[in-house]
Amino acid sequence: MPTEDTPHKSGKLIPLIALDNLKAGETKGIEIEHVDDDNGIKDSGKETTRLDLIIWHQGDAIRVFKNACPHIGLPLETFPDRFLTADKKHLICSAHAATFNLDGMCIAGPCPGKSLTEYKTMRLDGWLMLG
Ligand code: FES
């Protein structure tokens, strides 16, 4: 089973991208900064972490995965926003060709049965929100 996760513990929503900027059948790569503490509030002096994400607009669904291959943790893409196989049915890692289904499960390549980490999202006021 793919893992679902949240990058922070506060439950605070983080805007990822305007829905108008996503096209069905395509992927986008984005990076966000988040705070690794219990309340998710960014105070001066607190450590922030960069989180590299893959957004995959699959028909009506939009899935968000951590951009870290379960094989050895490399980011999947070689070129910006290019995460899909030629037929656009699967995500593929450019390093060793691990191929992932709609749920982020590796179905071919060096890590069968392992999954990308998936994050919970929701749509709000025209935005895709993480959290
Ligand atoms: S790091 Fe992705 S297949 Fe090896």
Short mmCIF file of N, CA, C and O and ligand atoms in Angstrom, two decimals:
data_model
loop_
_atom_site.label_atom_id
_atom_site.label_comp_id
_atom_site.label_asym_id
_atom_site.label_seq_id
_atom_site.Cartn_x
_atom_site.Cartn_y
_atom_site.Cartn_z
N MET A 1 0.84 -1.19 0.00
CA MET A 1 0.00 0.00 0.00
C MET A 1 0.88 1.25 0.00
O MET A 1 1.84 1.32 0.73
N PRO A 2 0.49 2.24 -0.78
CA PRO A 2 1.22 3.50 -0.72
C PRO A 2 1.04 4.15 0.65
O PRO A 2 0.02 3.98 1.27
N THR A 3 2.03 4.89 1.06
CA THR A 3 1.93 5.57 2.34
C THR A 3 1.33 6.94 2.13
O THR A 3 1.67 7.61 1.17
N GLU A 4 0.45 7.33 3.02
CA GLU A 4 -0.05 8.70 2.99
C GLU A 4 0.52 9.41 4.18
O GLU A 4 0.57 8.87 5.26
N ASP A 5 0.92 10.64 3.96
CA ASP A 5 1.64 11.33 5.01
C ASP A 5 1.31 12.80 4.96
O ASP A 5 0.70 13.29 4.02
N THR A 6 1.69 13.49 5.99
CA THR A 6 1.63 14.94 5.99
C THR A 6 3.02 15.42 6.40
O THR A 6 3.66 14.81 7.25
N PRO A 7 3.51 16.50 5.79
CA PRO A 7 4.87 16.93 6.08
C PRO A 7 4.98 17.69 7.39
O PRO A 7 6.05 18.06 7.78
N HIS A 8 3.91 17.94 8.07
CA HIS A 8 3.95 18.65 9.34
C HIS A 8 2.83 18.13 10.22
O HIS A 8 1.92 17.47 9.76
N LYS A 9 2.88 18.48 11.49
CA LYS A 9 1.93 17.92 12.45
C LYS A 9 0.79 18.87 12.78
O LYS A 9 -0.12 18.51 13.50
N SER A 10 0.83 20.09 12.30
CA SER A 10 -0.14 21.09 12.74
C SER A 10 -1.51 20.92 12.10
O SER A 10 -2.50 21.42 12.62
N GLY A 11 -1.59 20.25 10.97
CA GLY A 11 -2.86 20.17 10.25
C GLY A 11 -3.12 21.43 9.44
O GLY A 11 -4.15 21.55 8.79
N LYS A 12 -2.20 22.38 9.45
CA LYS A 12 -2.34 23.61 8.68
C LYS A 12 -2.21 23.30 7.20
O LYS A 12 -1.34 22.53 6.80
N LEU A 13 -3.06 23.91 6.39
CA LEU A 13 -3.02 23.68 4.95
C LEU A 13 -1.91 24.52 4.32
O LEU A 13 -1.72 25.68 4.69
N ILE A 14 -1.22 23.96 3.38
CA ILE A 14 -0.16 24.65 2.67
C ILE A 14 -0.55 24.75 1.20
O ILE A 14 -0.78 23.72 0.56
N PRO A 15 -0.68 25.97 0.64
CA PRO A 15 -1.03 26.08 -0.78
C PRO A 15 0.11 25.57 -1.66
O PRO A 15 1.27 25.94 -1.46
N LEU A 16 -0.24 24.70 -2.61
CA LEU A 16 0.79 24.13 -3.49
C LEU A 16 0.81 24.79 -4.85
O LEU A 16 1.85 25.21 -5.34
N ILE A 17 -0.37 24.87 -5.48
CA ILE A 17 -0.41 25.38 -6.85
C ILE A 17 -1.86 25.75 -7.18
O ILE A 17 -2.80 25.10 -6.70
N ALA A 18 -2.02 26.80 -7.98
CA ALA A 18 -3.36 27.16 -8.46
C ALA A 18 -3.84 26.06 -9.40
O ALA A 18 -3.09 25.60 -10.27
N LEU A 19 -5.09 25.64 -9.21
CA LEU A 19 -5.62 24.54 -10.04
C LEU A 19 -5.61 24.89 -11.52
O LEU A 19 -5.47 24.00 -12.36
N ASP A 20 -5.70 26.17 -11.85
CA ASP A 20 -5.63 26.59 -13.25
C ASP A 20 -4.30 26.25 -13.90
O ASP A 20 -4.18 26.20 -15.12
N ASN A 21 -3.28 26.03 -13.08
CA ASN A 21 -1.95 25.73 -13.61
C ASN A 21 -1.69 24.23 -13.78
O ASN A 21 -0.58 23.84 -14.12
N LEU A 22 -2.73 23.41 -13.52
CA LEU A 22 -2.59 21.97 -13.70
C LEU A 22 -3.44 21.52 -14.87
O LEU A 22 -4.60 21.89 -14.97
N LYS A 23 -2.86 20.71 -15.73
CA LYS A 23 -3.61 20.15 -16.86
C LYS A 23 -3.80 18.66 -16.66
O LYS A 23 -2.86 17.96 -16.24
N ALA A 24 -5.00 18.18 -16.98
CA ALA A 24 -5.29 16.75 -16.84
C ALA A 24 -4.27 15.94 -17.63
O ALA A 24 -3.93 16.29 -18.77
N GLY A 25 -3.79 14.87 -17.01
CA GLY A 25 -2.86 13.98 -17.69
C GLY A 25 -1.41 14.41 -17.61
O GLY A 25 -0.55 13.75 -18.17
N GLU A 26 -1.15 15.50 -16.89
CA GLU A 26 0.23 15.99 -16.82
C GLU A 26 0.74 16.01 -15.39
O GLU A 26 -0.01 15.88 -14.43
N THR A 27 2.04 16.18 -15.27
CA THR A 27 2.69 16.23 -13.96
C THR A 27 3.42 17.57 -13.80
O THR A 27 3.82 18.19 -14.79
N LYS A 28 3.60 17.95 -12.55
CA LYS A 28 4.39 19.13 -12.21
C LYS A 28 5.29 18.76 -11.04
O LYS A 28 4.88 18.02 -10.15
N GLY A 29 6.47 19.29 -11.04
CA GLY A 29 7.35 19.16 -9.90
C GLY A 29 7.42 20.49 -9.18
O GLY A 29 7.59 21.53 -9.83
N ILE A 30 7.25 20.48 -7.86
CA ILE A 30 7.40 21.72 -7.11
C ILE A 30 8.17 21.44 -5.82
O ILE A 30 8.20 20.32 -5.34
N GLU A 31 8.76 22.50 -5.29
CA GLU A 31 9.42 22.41 -3.99
C GLU A 31 8.74 23.37 -3.04
O GLU A 31 8.38 24.48 -3.43
N ILE A 32 8.53 22.92 -1.81
CA ILE A 32 7.99 23.80 -0.78
C ILE A 32 8.93 23.78 0.41
O ILE A 32 9.76 22.88 0.56
N GLU A 33 8.77 24.79 1.25
CA GLU A 33 9.48 24.83 2.51
C GLU A 33 8.50 24.58 3.61
O GLU A 33 7.38 25.09 3.57
N HIS A 34 8.83 23.77 4.57
CA HIS A 34 7.96 23.59 5.71
C HIS A 34 8.77 23.52 6.99
O HIS A 34 9.99 23.35 6.96
N VAL A 35 8.07 23.69 8.10
CA VAL A 35 8.72 23.75 9.40
C VAL A 35 8.57 22.41 10.09
O VAL A 35 7.48 21.86 10.16
N ASP A 36 9.66 21.89 10.60
CA ASP A 36 9.64 20.60 11.31
C ASP A 36 9.43 20.82 12.80
O ASP A 36 10.32 20.63 13.60
N ASP A 37 8.26 21.27 13.18
CA ASP A 37 7.98 21.36 14.60
C ASP A 37 6.54 20.94 14.84
O ASP A 37 5.82 20.57 13.94
N ASP A 38 6.12 21.01 16.08
CA ASP A 38 4.81 20.48 16.41
C ASP A 38 3.67 21.38 15.98
O ASP A 38 2.56 20.91 15.74
N ASN A 39 3.91 22.69 15.88
CA ASN A 39 2.78 23.55 15.55
C ASN A 39 2.79 24.04 14.10
O ASN A 39 1.84 24.65 13.65
N GLY A 40 3.84 23.78 13.37
CA GLY A 40 3.89 24.15 11.96
C GLY A 40 4.05 25.63 11.71
O GLY A 40 4.01 26.08 10.58
N ILE A 41 4.20 26.42 12.77
CA ILE A 41 4.32 27.86 12.61
C ILE A 41 5.78 28.22 12.36
O ILE A 41 6.67 27.76 13.08
N LYS A 42 5.99 29.04 11.35
CA LYS A 42 7.36 29.41 11.02
C LYS A 42 7.78 30.60 11.86
O LYS A 42 7.36 31.73 11.61
N ASP A 43 8.55 30.35 12.90
CA ASP A 43 9.09 31.41 13.72
C ASP A 43 10.52 31.67 13.27
O ASP A 43 11.18 30.77 12.75
N SER A 44 10.97 32.89 13.48
CA SER A 44 12.35 33.16 13.09
C SER A 44 13.27 32.24 13.89
O SER A 44 13.05 32.00 15.07
N GLY A 45 14.25 31.75 13.25
CA GLY A 45 15.20 30.87 13.91
C GLY A 45 14.83 29.40 13.85
O GLY A 45 15.65 28.55 14.16
N LYS A 46 13.61 29.10 13.46
CA LYS A 46 13.23 27.68 13.38
C LYS A 46 13.76 27.08 12.08
O LYS A 46 13.82 27.75 11.06
N GLU A 47 14.09 25.83 12.15
CA GLU A 47 14.61 25.13 10.98
C GLU A 47 13.48 24.86 9.98
O GLU A 47 12.39 24.44 10.38
N THR A 48 13.73 25.09 8.72
CA THR A 48 12.78 24.71 7.68
C THR A 48 13.42 23.63 6.82
O THR A 48 14.64 23.51 6.76
N THR A 49 12.56 22.87 6.18
CA THR A 49 13.02 21.79 5.34
C THR A 49 12.42 21.95 3.96
O THR A 49 11.24 22.30 3.83
N ARG A 50 13.21 21.71 2.94
CA ARG A 50 12.70 21.73 1.57
C ARG A 50 12.08 20.37 1.29
O ARG A 50 12.62 19.33 1.66
N LEU A 51 10.92 20.40 0.66
CA LEU A 51 10.24 19.17 0.30
C LEU A 51 9.95 19.21 -1.20
O LEU A 51 9.34 20.15 -1.70
N ASP A 52 10.45 18.22 -1.89
CA ASP A 52 10.35 18.13 -3.34
C ASP A 52 9.16 17.22 -3.67
O ASP A 52 9.12 16.07 -3.23
N LEU A 53 8.19 17.74 -4.42
CA LEU A 53 6.94 17.02 -4.65
C LEU A 53 6.65 16.81 -6.13
O LEU A 53 7.07 17.60 -6.98
N ILE A 54 5.90 15.76 -6.40
CA ILE A 54 5.37 15.48 -7.74
C ILE A 54 3.85 15.64 -7.66
O ILE A 54 3.21 15.02 -6.81
N ILE A 55 3.29 16.46 -8.51
CA ILE A 55 1.84 16.59 -8.60
C ILE A 55 1.41 15.91 -9.89
O ILE A 55 1.92 16.24 -10.97
N TRP A 56 0.48 14.97 -9.78
CA TRP A 56 0.03 14.21 -10.96
C TRP A 56 -1.47 14.37 -11.09
O TRP A 56 -2.23 13.91 -10.23
N HIS A 57 -1.88 15.04 -12.13
CA HIS A 57 -3.30 15.26 -12.41
C HIS A 57 -3.77 14.12 -13.31
O HIS A 57 -3.45 14.06 -14.49
N GLN A 58 -4.52 13.18 -12.69
CA GLN A 58 -4.97 11.96 -13.38
C GLN A 58 -6.48 12.05 -13.57
O GLN A 58 -7.22 11.66 -12.68
N GLY A 59 -6.93 12.55 -14.70
CA GLY A 59 -8.37 12.68 -14.89
C GLY A 59 -8.94 13.64 -13.86
O GLY A 59 -8.52 14.79 -13.79
N ASP A 60 -9.87 13.16 -13.03
CA ASP A 60 -10.45 14.02 -11.99
C ASP A 60 -9.59 14.06 -10.73
O ASP A 60 -9.76 14.94 -9.89
N ALA A 61 -8.71 13.10 -10.58
CA ALA A 61 -7.91 13.02 -9.36
C ALA A 61 -6.61 13.80 -9.50
O ALA A 61 -6.06 13.93 -10.60
N ILE A 62 -6.17 14.34 -8.38
CA ILE A 62 -4.84 14.95 -8.34
C ILE A 62 -4.10 14.30 -7.18
O ILE A 62 -4.55 14.35 -6.04
N ARG A 63 -2.99 13.66 -7.49
CA ARG A 63 -2.21 12.96 -6.46
C ARG A 63 -0.90 13.70 -6.26
O ARG A 63 -0.31 14.24 -7.22
N VAL A 64 -0.43 13.72 -5.03
CA VAL A 64 0.84 14.37 -4.71
C VAL A 64 1.74 13.36 -4.01
O VAL A 64 1.36 12.75 -3.01
N PHE A 65 2.93 13.19 -4.56
CA PHE A 65 3.90 12.25 -4.02
C PHE A 65 5.21 12.98 -3.70
O PHE A 65 5.57 13.96 -4.35
N LYS A 66 5.92 12.46 -2.72
CA LYS A 66 7.28 12.94 -2.46
C LYS A 66 8.15 12.53 -3.63
O LYS A 66 8.10 11.36 -4.06
N ASN A 67 8.95 13.45 -4.11
CA ASN A 67 9.81 13.17 -5.26
C ASN A 67 11.09 12.49 -4.80
O ASN A 67 12.18 13.07 -4.83
N ALA A 68 10.93 11.26 -4.31
CA ALA A 68 12.06 10.46 -3.84
C ALA A 68 11.75 9.01 -4.18
O ALA A 68 10.81 8.43 -3.63
N CYS A 69 12.51 8.44 -5.06
CA CYS A 69 12.27 7.07 -5.51
C CYS A 69 12.53 6.08 -4.36
O CYS A 69 13.56 6.19 -3.68
N PRO A 70 11.64 5.11 -4.14
CA PRO A 70 11.86 4.15 -3.07
C PRO A 70 13.03 3.19 -3.34
O PRO A 70 13.42 2.44 -2.46
N HIS A 71 13.61 3.24 -4.54
CA HIS A 71 14.79 2.41 -4.82
C HIS A 71 15.96 2.89 -3.98
O HIS A 71 16.36 2.21 -3.03
N ILE A 72 16.52 4.06 -4.31
CA ILE A 72 17.62 4.60 -3.49
C ILE A 72 17.42 6.08 -3.18
O ILE A 72 18.38 6.77 -2.83
N GLY A 73 16.20 6.57 -3.32
CA GLY A 73 15.88 7.90 -2.83
C GLY A 73 16.16 9.06 -3.78
O GLY A 73 16.02 10.22 -3.39
N LEU A 74 16.55 8.77 -5.00
CA LEU A 74 16.82 9.86 -5.94
C LEU A 74 15.53 10.51 -6.41
O LEU A 74 14.47 9.85 -6.44
N PRO A 75 15.58 11.79 -6.82
CA PRO A 75 14.41 12.39 -7.47
C PRO A 75 14.15 11.68 -8.79
O PRO A 75 15.08 11.17 -9.43
N LEU A 76 12.89 11.64 -9.21
CA LEU A 76 12.54 10.82 -10.37
C LEU A 76 12.93 11.44 -11.71
O LEU A 76 13.26 10.73 -12.65
N GLU A 77 12.84 12.76 -11.81
CA GLU A 77 12.95 13.37 -13.13
C GLU A 77 14.37 13.79 -13.50
O GLU A 77 15.18 14.08 -12.64
N THR A 78 14.60 13.83 -14.81
CA THR A 78 15.82 14.42 -15.35
C THR A 78 15.54 15.82 -15.84
O THR A 78 16.34 16.73 -15.67
N PHE A 79 14.36 16.00 -16.44
CA PHE A 79 13.96 17.31 -16.95
C PHE A 79 12.77 17.82 -16.14
O PHE A 79 11.93 17.02 -15.70
N PRO A 80 12.66 19.13 -15.95
CA PRO A 80 11.57 19.68 -15.13
C PRO A 80 10.19 19.20 -15.59
O PRO A 80 9.90 19.22 -16.79
N ASP A 81 9.39 18.80 -14.63
CA ASP A 81 7.98 18.41 -14.84
C ASP A 81 7.80 17.15 -15.70
O ASP A 81 6.68 16.84 -16.10
N ARG A 82 8.87 16.41 -16.00
CA ARG A 82 8.76 15.21 -16.84
C ARG A 82 8.88 13.97 -15.97
O ARG A 82 9.97 13.49 -15.69
N PHE A 83 7.73 13.45 -15.54
CA PHE A 83 7.70 12.31 -14.64
C PHE A 83 7.00 11.09 -15.24
O PHE A 83 6.94 10.05 -14.59
N LEU A 84 6.43 11.23 -16.42
CA LEU A 84 5.56 10.17 -16.95
C LEU A 84 6.24 9.34 -18.03
O LEU A 84 7.15 9.80 -18.73
N THR A 85 5.74 8.09 -18.16
CA THR A 85 6.15 7.24 -19.27
C THR A 85 5.61 7.85 -20.57
O THR A 85 4.75 8.74 -20.55
N ALA A 86 6.09 7.36 -21.69
CA ALA A 86 5.69 7.91 -22.99
C ALA A 86 4.18 7.84 -23.20
O ALA A 86 3.59 8.75 -23.79
N ASP A 87 3.55 6.78 -22.68
CA ASP A 87 2.08 6.66 -22.85
C ASP A 87 1.31 7.43 -21.77
O ASP A 87 0.09 7.41 -21.76
N LYS A 88 2.04 8.09 -20.88
CA LYS A 88 1.47 8.92 -19.81
C LYS A 88 0.58 8.14 -18.83
O LYS A 88 -0.26 8.73 -18.16
N LYS A 89 0.80 6.83 -18.74
CA LYS A 89 -0.01 6.02 -17.83
C LYS A 89 0.66 5.76 -16.49
O LYS A 89 0.02 5.33 -15.54
N HIS A 90 1.97 6.00 -16.43
CA HIS A 90 2.72 5.69 -15.20
C HIS A 90 3.77 6.77 -14.95
O HIS A 90 4.24 7.42 -15.88
N LEU A 91 4.15 6.87 -13.68
CA LEU A 91 5.33 7.65 -13.33
C LEU A 91 6.54 6.77 -13.56
O LEU A 91 6.47 5.54 -13.37
N ILE A 92 7.66 7.37 -13.95
CA ILE A 92 8.88 6.59 -14.15
C ILE A 92 10.07 7.35 -13.59
O ILE A 92 10.16 8.57 -13.70
N CYS A 93 10.94 6.62 -12.95
CA CYS A 93 12.18 7.20 -12.41
C CYS A 93 13.25 7.16 -13.50
O CYS A 93 13.51 6.10 -14.07
N SER A 94 13.85 8.30 -13.74
CA SER A 94 14.84 8.38 -14.82
C SER A 94 16.15 7.68 -14.48
O SER A 94 16.94 7.38 -15.37
N ALA A 95 16.38 7.39 -13.20
CA ALA A 95 17.66 6.79 -12.80
C ALA A 95 17.77 5.33 -13.25
O ALA A 95 18.73 4.95 -13.93
N HIS A 96 16.82 4.49 -12.85
CA HIS A 96 16.89 3.05 -13.16
C HIS A 96 15.56 2.51 -13.64
O HIS A 96 15.29 1.32 -13.52
N ALA A 97 14.69 3.39 -14.09
CA ALA A 97 13.42 3.03 -14.75
C ALA A 97 12.39 2.34 -13.85
O ALA A 97 11.54 1.60 -14.35
N ALA A 98 12.42 2.59 -12.54
CA ALA A 98 11.30 2.12 -11.71
C ALA A 98 10.03 2.78 -12.24
O ALA A 98 10.02 3.98 -12.53
N THR A 99 8.98 2.00 -12.36
CA THR A 99 7.72 2.49 -12.93
C THR A 99 6.62 2.35 -11.88
O THR A 99 6.52 1.31 -11.22
N PHE A 100 5.81 3.40 -11.73
CA PHE A 100 4.84 3.48 -10.65
C PHE A 100 3.43 3.64 -11.20
O PHE A 100 3.19 4.42 -12.13
N ASN A 101 2.48 2.92 -10.59
CA ASN A 101 1.08 3.02 -11.03
C ASN A 101 0.42 4.27 -10.44
O ASN A 101 1.06 5.08 -9.77
N LEU A 102 -0.89 4.39 -10.65
CA LEU A 102 -1.62 5.57 -10.21
C LEU A 102 -1.55 5.79 -8.70
O LEU A 102 -1.67 6.91 -8.23
N ASP A 103 -1.38 4.70 -7.95
CA ASP A 103 -1.30 4.81 -6.49
C ASP A 103 0.13 5.01 -5.99
O ASP A 103 0.36 5.03 -4.78
N GLY A 104 1.09 5.12 -6.91
CA GLY A 104 2.47 5.32 -6.50
C GLY A 104 3.21 4.04 -6.18
O GLY A 104 4.32 4.07 -5.66
N MET A 105 2.60 2.90 -6.48
CA MET A 105 3.23 1.58 -6.23
C MET A 105 4.16 1.23 -7.38
O MET A 105 3.79 1.32 -8.55
N CYS A 106 5.38 0.78 -7.05
CA CYS A 106 6.33 0.36 -8.07
C CYS A 106 5.86 -0.97 -8.67
O CYS A 106 5.68 -1.96 -7.96
N ILE A 107 5.65 -0.97 -9.99
CA ILE A 107 5.15 -2.16 -10.67
C ILE A 107 6.18 -2.75 -11.63
O ILE A 107 5.97 -3.84 -12.16
N ALA A 108 7.28 -2.05 -11.84
CA ALA A 108 8.36 -2.57 -12.69
C ALA A 108 9.64 -1.85 -12.31
O ALA A 108 9.61 -0.72 -11.84
N GLY A 109 10.77 -2.53 -12.52
CA GLY A 109 12.05 -1.93 -12.19
C GLY A 109 12.60 -2.51 -10.90
O GLY A 109 12.20 -3.58 -10.46
N PRO A 110 13.53 -1.79 -10.26
CA PRO A 110 14.29 -2.37 -9.16
C PRO A 110 13.61 -2.35 -7.79
O PRO A 110 14.22 -2.79 -6.82
N CYS A 111 12.39 -1.85 -7.66
CA CYS A 111 11.77 -1.76 -6.32
C CYS A 111 10.31 -2.23 -6.33
O CYS A 111 9.45 -1.55 -5.77
N PRO A 112 10.01 -3.40 -6.93
CA PRO A 112 8.61 -3.83 -7.01
C PRO A 112 7.97 -3.95 -5.63
O PRO A 112 8.60 -4.46 -4.70
N GLY A 113 6.72 -3.45 -5.53
CA GLY A 113 6.00 -3.54 -4.27
C GLY A 113 6.24 -2.37 -3.33
O GLY A 113 5.48 -2.17 -2.38
N LYS A 114 7.28 -1.60 -3.56
CA LYS A 114 7.51 -0.41 -2.73
C LYS A 114 6.75 0.76 -3.34
O LYS A 114 6.41 0.75 -4.53
N SER A 115 6.50 1.78 -2.53
CA SER A 115 5.68 2.90 -3.00
C SER A 115 6.34 4.24 -2.76
O SER A 115 7.12 4.41 -1.81
N LEU A 116 5.96 5.18 -3.59
CA LEU A 116 6.27 6.57 -3.33
C LEU A 116 5.45 7.01 -2.12
O LEU A 116 4.35 6.49 -1.89
N THR A 117 5.94 7.95 -1.36
CA THR A 117 5.17 8.51 -0.25
C THR A 117 4.14 9.48 -0.83
O THR A 117 4.50 10.39 -1.58
N GLU A 118 2.89 9.26 -0.45
CA GLU A 118 1.83 10.14 -0.94
C GLU A 118 1.39 11.07 0.18
O GLU A 118 1.35 10.68 1.34
N TYR A 119 1.05 12.31 -0.21
CA TYR A 119 0.57 13.29 0.76
C TYR A 119 -0.89 13.59 0.53
O TYR A 119 -1.37 13.59 -0.61
N LYS A 120 -1.59 13.87 1.63
CA LYS A 120 -3.01 14.23 1.55
C LYS A 120 -3.13 15.65 1.02
O LYS A 120 -2.38 16.54 1.42
N THR A 121 -4.12 15.84 0.15
CA THR A 121 -4.37 17.18 -0.38
C THR A 121 -5.86 17.44 -0.40
O THR A 121 -6.67 16.53 -0.25
N MET A 122 -6.21 18.70 -0.60
CA MET A 122 -7.60 19.07 -0.85
C MET A 122 -7.62 20.29 -1.76
O MET A 122 -6.62 20.97 -1.91
N ARG A 123 -8.77 20.50 -2.39
CA ARG A 123 -8.93 21.67 -3.25
C ARG A 123 -9.69 22.73 -2.46
O ARG A 123 -10.69 22.42 -1.81
N LEU A 124 -9.20 23.96 -2.51
CA LEU A 124 -9.83 25.04 -1.76
C LEU A 124 -9.63 26.36 -2.50
O LEU A 124 -8.49 26.74 -2.78
N ASP A 125 -10.74 27.01 -2.82
CA ASP A 125 -10.69 28.34 -3.45
C ASP A 125 -9.76 28.38 -4.66
O ASP A 125 -8.98 29.31 -4.82
N GLY A 126 -9.83 27.36 -5.49
CA GLY A 126 -9.04 27.36 -6.72
C GLY A 126 -7.60 26.91 -6.55
O GLY A 126 -6.81 27.01 -7.49
N TRP A 127 -7.28 26.45 -5.34
CA TRP A 127 -5.90 26.01 -5.07
C TRP A 127 -5.87 24.55 -4.66
O TRP A 127 -6.80 24.05 -4.03
N LEU A 128 -4.78 23.89 -4.97
CA LEU A 128 -4.49 22.58 -4.41
C LEU A 128 -3.71 22.81 -3.12
O LEU A 128 -2.67 23.48 -3.12
N MET A 129 -4.24 22.27 -2.02
CA MET A 129 -3.66 22.50 -0.70
C MET A 129 -3.09 21.19 -0.16
O MET A 129 -3.71 20.13 -0.30
N LEU A 130 -1.96 21.30 0.49
CA LEU A 130 -1.35 20.14 1.15
C LEU A 130 -1.69 20.18 2.63
O LEU A 130 -1.61 21.23 3.25
N GLY A 131 -2.07 19.06 3.18
CA GLY A 131 -2.30 19.04 4.62
C GLY A 131 -3.52 18.25 5.02
O GLY A 131 -4.22 17.74 4.20
S1 FES B 1 16.60 5.57 -7.93
FE1 FES B 1 14.72 5.34 -8.99
S2 FES B 1 14.93 3.46 -10.02
FE2 FES B 1 16.79 3.68 -8.97
#
